[in-house]
Amino acid sequence: GAGVSQSPSNKVTEKGKDVELRCDPISGHTALYWYRQSLGQGLEFLIYFQGNSAPDKSGLPSDRFSAERTGGSVSTLTIQRTQQEDSAVYLCASSLTSGRAGELFFGEGSRLTVL
Amino acid sequence: GESVGLHLPTLSVQEGDNSIINCAYSNSASDYFIWYKQESGKGPQFIIDIRSNMDKRQGQRVTVLLNKTVKHLSLQIAATQPGDSAVYFCAEKGSDYKLSFGAGTTVTVRA
């Protein structure tokens, strides 16, 4: 597609369950980011992928969170044993470059609600 | 803590007036700044960017001003329209590749 695609757009799950969120970046974009946005808040950096380099996982809030990017394209963010505080919108973004100047294109986000 | 923040969480503007949204940043090493607009239920959309070697950049109805001396960034929207109602975020990139965001300013346009 023309833009960053995320799925599911909405996910309601029970506390303790695992969830997977998917991101399809813009074709040709080498950089991929995951951010989390809690209600009424700004964007919190989670993880960054650049090409074949090791990802920067410094923003992941706990070891229940993990992400992978297969073939330098699609990325999956996995949250294990979900907690209510994990409820948020998870935004994926891609960029043509990881350099200093490089616009990030965002998807519409996946809204996660943990009951 | 956050390296980028906004002065005011909300801004109410009369339709047709100009809007000014302010942002203060604390990381003097940041050299690339972006303004994003986020409408309800959508992801952030790029508005305009500016590099640290510039102090002003203009787009269509928008102008970004950068004052590195006081680490201040602003977004000016000319002739504000109802479609400009949204949350506006400033963001910065520094020596790493991460884009750091502030909490955002919610702009409401009054008819």
Short mmCIF file of C-alpha atoms in Angstrom, two decimals:
data_model
loop_
_atom_site.label_atom_id
_atom_site.label_comp_id
_atom_site.label_asym_id
_atom_site.label_seq_id
_atom_site.Cartn_x
_atom_site.Cartn_y
_atom_site.Cartn_z
CA GLY A 1 0.00 0.00 0.00
CA ALA A 2 0.90 3.64 -0.11
CA GLY A 3 1.19 4.12 3.61
CA VAL A 4 2.14 2.31 6.79
CA SER A 5 -0.42 -0.36 7.55
CA GLN A 6 -1.12 -1.68 11.03
CA SER A 7 -3.32 -4.51 12.22
CA PRO A 8 -5.48 -5.07 14.09
CA SER A 9 -6.84 -1.56 14.39
CA ASN A 10 -8.51 -2.52 17.66
CA LYS A 11 -7.77 -5.34 20.04
CA VAL A 12 -9.55 -6.14 23.28
CA THR A 13 -7.95 -8.82 25.39
CA GLU A 14 -8.07 -10.19 28.89
CA LYS A 15 -5.36 -9.61 31.40
CA GLY A 16 -2.70 -12.29 31.16
CA LYS A 17 -3.21 -13.05 27.47
CA ASP A 18 -0.56 -12.52 24.80
CA VAL A 19 -1.13 -10.18 21.88
CA GLU A 20 0.60 -9.59 18.56
CA LEU A 21 0.46 -6.33 16.66
CA ARG A 22 1.58 -6.13 13.07
CA CYS A 23 3.12 -3.35 11.02
CA ASP A 24 3.67 -3.20 7.27
CA PRO A 25 6.00 -0.28 6.55
CA ILE A 26 6.16 1.72 3.35
CA SER A 27 7.98 -0.25 0.70
CA GLY A 28 11.65 0.67 0.53
CA HIS A 29 11.77 2.25 3.96
CA THR A 30 14.70 0.85 5.88
CA ALA A 31 13.90 2.28 9.29
CA LEU A 32 10.94 1.12 11.38
CA TYR A 33 9.83 2.42 14.75
CA TRP A 34 7.29 1.41 17.37
CA TYR A 35 5.81 4.02 19.69
CA ARG A 36 3.19 3.77 22.39
CA GLN A 37 0.62 6.48 23.07
CA SER A 38 -1.40 6.34 26.25
CA LEU A 39 -4.65 8.27 26.47
CA GLY A 40 -4.03 12.00 26.19
CA GLN A 41 -0.28 11.55 26.26
CA GLY A 42 2.61 12.01 23.88
CA LEU A 43 4.42 9.27 22.02
CA GLU A 44 6.73 6.98 23.96
CA PHE A 45 9.54 5.36 21.99
CA LEU A 46 9.62 1.57 22.24
CA ILE A 47 11.95 0.05 19.65
CA TYR A 48 13.75 0.87 16.41
CA PHE A 49 14.90 -1.29 13.50
CA GLN A 50 17.34 -0.20 10.83
CA GLY A 51 18.13 -2.59 8.01
CA ASN A 52 20.02 -5.62 9.23
CA SER A 53 21.46 -3.90 12.28
CA ALA A 54 20.61 -5.03 15.78
CA PRO A 55 17.43 -3.27 16.91
CA ASP A 56 17.46 -0.60 19.60
CA LYS A 57 15.20 -2.04 22.29
CA SER A 58 15.99 0.58 24.89
CA GLY A 59 12.41 1.86 25.06
CA LEU A 60 10.69 -1.44 25.77
CA PRO A 61 9.08 -1.07 29.22
CA SER A 62 9.55 -4.68 30.36
CA ASP A 63 10.67 -8.09 29.20
CA ARG A 64 7.04 -8.89 28.40
CA PHE A 65 7.49 -6.74 25.30
CA SER A 66 9.37 -7.94 22.25
CA ALA A 67 9.46 -7.14 18.57
CA GLU A 68 10.89 -8.59 15.43
CA ARG A 69 11.21 -7.54 11.86
CA THR A 70 11.34 -10.23 9.24
CA GLY A 71 13.14 -9.74 5.95
CA GLY A 72 13.64 -6.08 6.66
CA SER A 73 9.97 -5.40 6.09
CA VAL A 74 7.02 -6.49 8.24
CA SER A 75 7.35 -6.08 11.99
CA THR A 76 5.47 -7.72 14.84
CA LEU A 77 5.25 -6.32 18.35
CA THR A 78 4.40 -8.98 20.92
CA ILE A 79 3.17 -8.31 24.42
CA GLN A 80 3.11 -11.33 26.71
CA ARG A 81 0.93 -11.69 29.79
CA THR A 82 -0.78 -8.38 29.14
CA GLN A 83 -1.53 -6.04 32.01
CA GLN A 84 -4.13 -3.28 32.22
CA GLU A 85 -1.39 -0.64 32.08
CA ASP A 86 -0.49 -1.94 28.62
CA SER A 87 -3.72 -0.43 27.31
CA ALA A 88 -2.72 2.20 24.77
CA VAL A 89 -2.46 2.92 21.08
CA TYR A 90 0.61 1.31 19.55
CA LEU A 91 1.92 3.30 16.61
CA CYS A 92 4.31 2.08 13.97
CA ALA A 93 6.29 4.42 11.75
CA SER A 94 8.75 3.96 8.94
CA SER A 95 11.36 6.20 7.44
CA LEU A 96 13.42 6.18 4.29
CA THR A 97 16.51 6.96 6.29
CA SER A 98 17.64 6.75 9.87
CA GLY A 99 19.76 9.83 9.51
CA ARG A 100 19.36 13.08 11.34
CA ALA A 101 16.80 14.35 8.91
CA GLY A 102 14.18 11.85 7.99
CA GLU A 103 10.45 12.19 8.17
CA LEU A 104 8.65 9.37 9.96
CA PHE A 105 5.44 8.19 8.36
CA PHE A 106 2.99 6.81 10.89
CA GLY A 107 0.30 4.20 10.61
CA GLU A 108 -3.15 4.63 12.11
CA GLY A 109 -2.17 2.63 15.16
CA SER A 110 -3.44 -0.44 16.96
CA ARG A 111 -5.62 0.37 19.94
CA LEU A 112 -5.10 -2.21 22.68
CA THR A 113 -7.52 -2.54 25.57
CA VAL A 114 -6.66 -4.95 28.35
CA LEU A 115 -9.61 -5.83 30.55
CA GLY B 1 12.46 12.98 31.52
CA GLU B 2 11.17 14.31 28.25
CA SER B 3 13.55 16.40 26.23
CA VAL B 4 10.77 18.07 24.32
CA GLY B 5 7.70 19.70 25.72
CA LEU B 6 4.98 22.15 24.90
CA HIS B 7 4.07 25.24 26.85
CA LEU B 8 0.32 24.84 26.78
CA PRO B 9 -1.75 21.68 26.65
CA THR B 10 -4.72 23.39 24.98
CA LEU B 11 -5.30 26.30 22.64
CA SER B 12 -8.66 27.71 21.56
CA VAL B 13 -8.63 29.81 18.40
CA GLN B 14 -11.26 31.73 16.50
CA GLU B 15 -11.68 30.59 12.94
CA GLY B 16 -9.73 32.87 10.63
CA ASP B 17 -7.27 33.96 13.30
CA ASN B 18 -3.63 32.95 13.34
CA SER B 19 -2.50 30.23 15.76
CA ILE B 20 0.83 29.98 17.49
CA ILE B 21 1.85 26.74 19.17
CA ASN B 22 4.99 26.75 21.25
CA CYS B 23 7.46 24.09 22.18
CA ALA B 24 10.54 24.12 24.40
CA TYR B 25 13.28 21.54 24.08
CA SER B 26 16.13 20.83 26.43
CA ASN B 27 18.59 18.84 24.31
CA SER B 28 20.96 21.34 22.77
CA ALA B 29 22.41 18.56 20.60
CA SER B 30 19.13 18.15 18.75
CA ASP B 31 19.51 19.31 15.19
CA TYR B 32 16.31 18.28 13.45
CA PHE B 33 12.79 19.19 14.45
CA ILE B 34 9.40 18.19 13.14
CA TRP B 35 5.84 19.28 13.79
CA TYR B 36 3.16 16.61 13.57
CA LYS B 37 -0.62 16.92 13.55
CA GLN B 38 -2.76 14.15 14.99
CA GLU B 39 -6.48 14.02 14.39
CA SER B 40 -8.71 11.92 16.56
CA GLY B 41 -8.28 8.22 15.90
CA LYS B 42 -5.45 8.69 13.43
CA GLY B 43 -1.70 8.49 13.44
CA PRO B 44 0.44 11.64 13.50
CA GLN B 45 0.86 13.37 10.17
CA PHE B 46 3.90 15.36 9.14
CA ILE B 47 3.34 19.11 8.88
CA ILE B 48 6.74 20.73 8.51
CA ASP B 49 10.33 20.20 9.55
CA ILE B 50 13.36 22.36 10.14
CA ARG B 51 17.06 21.72 10.53
CA SER B 52 19.10 23.44 13.18
CA ASN B 53 21.02 25.48 10.61
CA MET B 54 17.81 27.36 9.86
CA ASP B 55 15.69 29.66 11.99
CA LYS B 56 12.57 29.82 9.87
CA ARG B 57 10.82 27.68 7.33
CA GLN B 58 7.51 28.25 5.61
CA GLY B 59 5.01 25.86 4.18
CA GLN B 60 1.46 26.20 3.05
CA ARG B 61 -0.26 28.32 5.76
CA VAL B 62 2.33 27.13 8.29
CA THR B 63 5.61 28.57 9.48
CA VAL B 64 8.07 27.00 11.87
CA LEU B 65 10.44 29.17 13.86
CA LEU B 66 13.49 27.86 15.66
CA ASN B 67 15.36 29.80 18.31
CA LYS B 68 18.37 27.77 19.32
CA THR B 69 19.55 30.34 21.83
CA VAL B 70 16.59 29.68 24.09
CA LYS B 71 15.81 26.22 22.70
CA HIS B 72 12.37 27.20 21.52
CA LEU B 73 10.33 26.01 18.58
CA SER B 74 7.01 27.37 17.39
CA LEU B 75 4.43 26.56 14.77
CA GLN B 76 2.35 29.32 13.29
CA ILE B 77 -0.84 28.51 11.41
CA ALA B 78 -2.27 31.29 9.32
CA ALA B 79 -6.03 31.79 8.96
CA THR B 80 -6.91 28.84 11.15
CA GLN B 81 -9.65 26.62 9.77
CA PRO B 82 -11.96 24.07 11.46
CA GLY B 83 -9.90 21.30 9.86
CA ASP B 84 -6.90 22.49 11.85
CA SER B 85 -8.49 21.23 15.06
CA ALA B 86 -6.17 18.47 16.26
CA VAL B 87 -3.35 17.67 18.66
CA TYR B 88 -0.02 19.12 17.58
CA PHE B 89 3.28 17.57 18.62
CA CYS B 90 6.76 18.88 18.23
CA ALA B 91 9.52 16.30 17.97
CA GLU B 92 13.28 16.34 17.85
CA LYS B 93 16.11 14.17 16.63
CA GLY B 94 19.57 14.39 18.10
CA SER B 95 22.75 12.44 17.81
CA ASP B 96 20.79 9.22 17.77
CA TYR B 97 17.96 8.39 15.40
CA LYS B 98 15.12 8.50 17.88
CA LEU B 99 12.40 11.03 17.42
CA SER B 100 11.39 12.32 20.86
CA PHE B 101 7.93 13.81 21.27
CA GLY B 102 6.38 16.21 23.70
CA ALA B 103 2.95 15.77 25.25
CA GLY B 104 1.15 17.79 22.61
CA THR B 105 -1.12 20.82 22.35
CA THR B 106 -4.79 20.33 21.60
CA VAL B 107 -6.01 23.05 19.23
CA THR B 108 -9.73 23.75 19.06
CA VAL B 109 -11.02 26.08 16.36
CA ARG B 110 -14.15 28.06 17.26
CA ALA B 111 -16.58 28.88 14.48
#
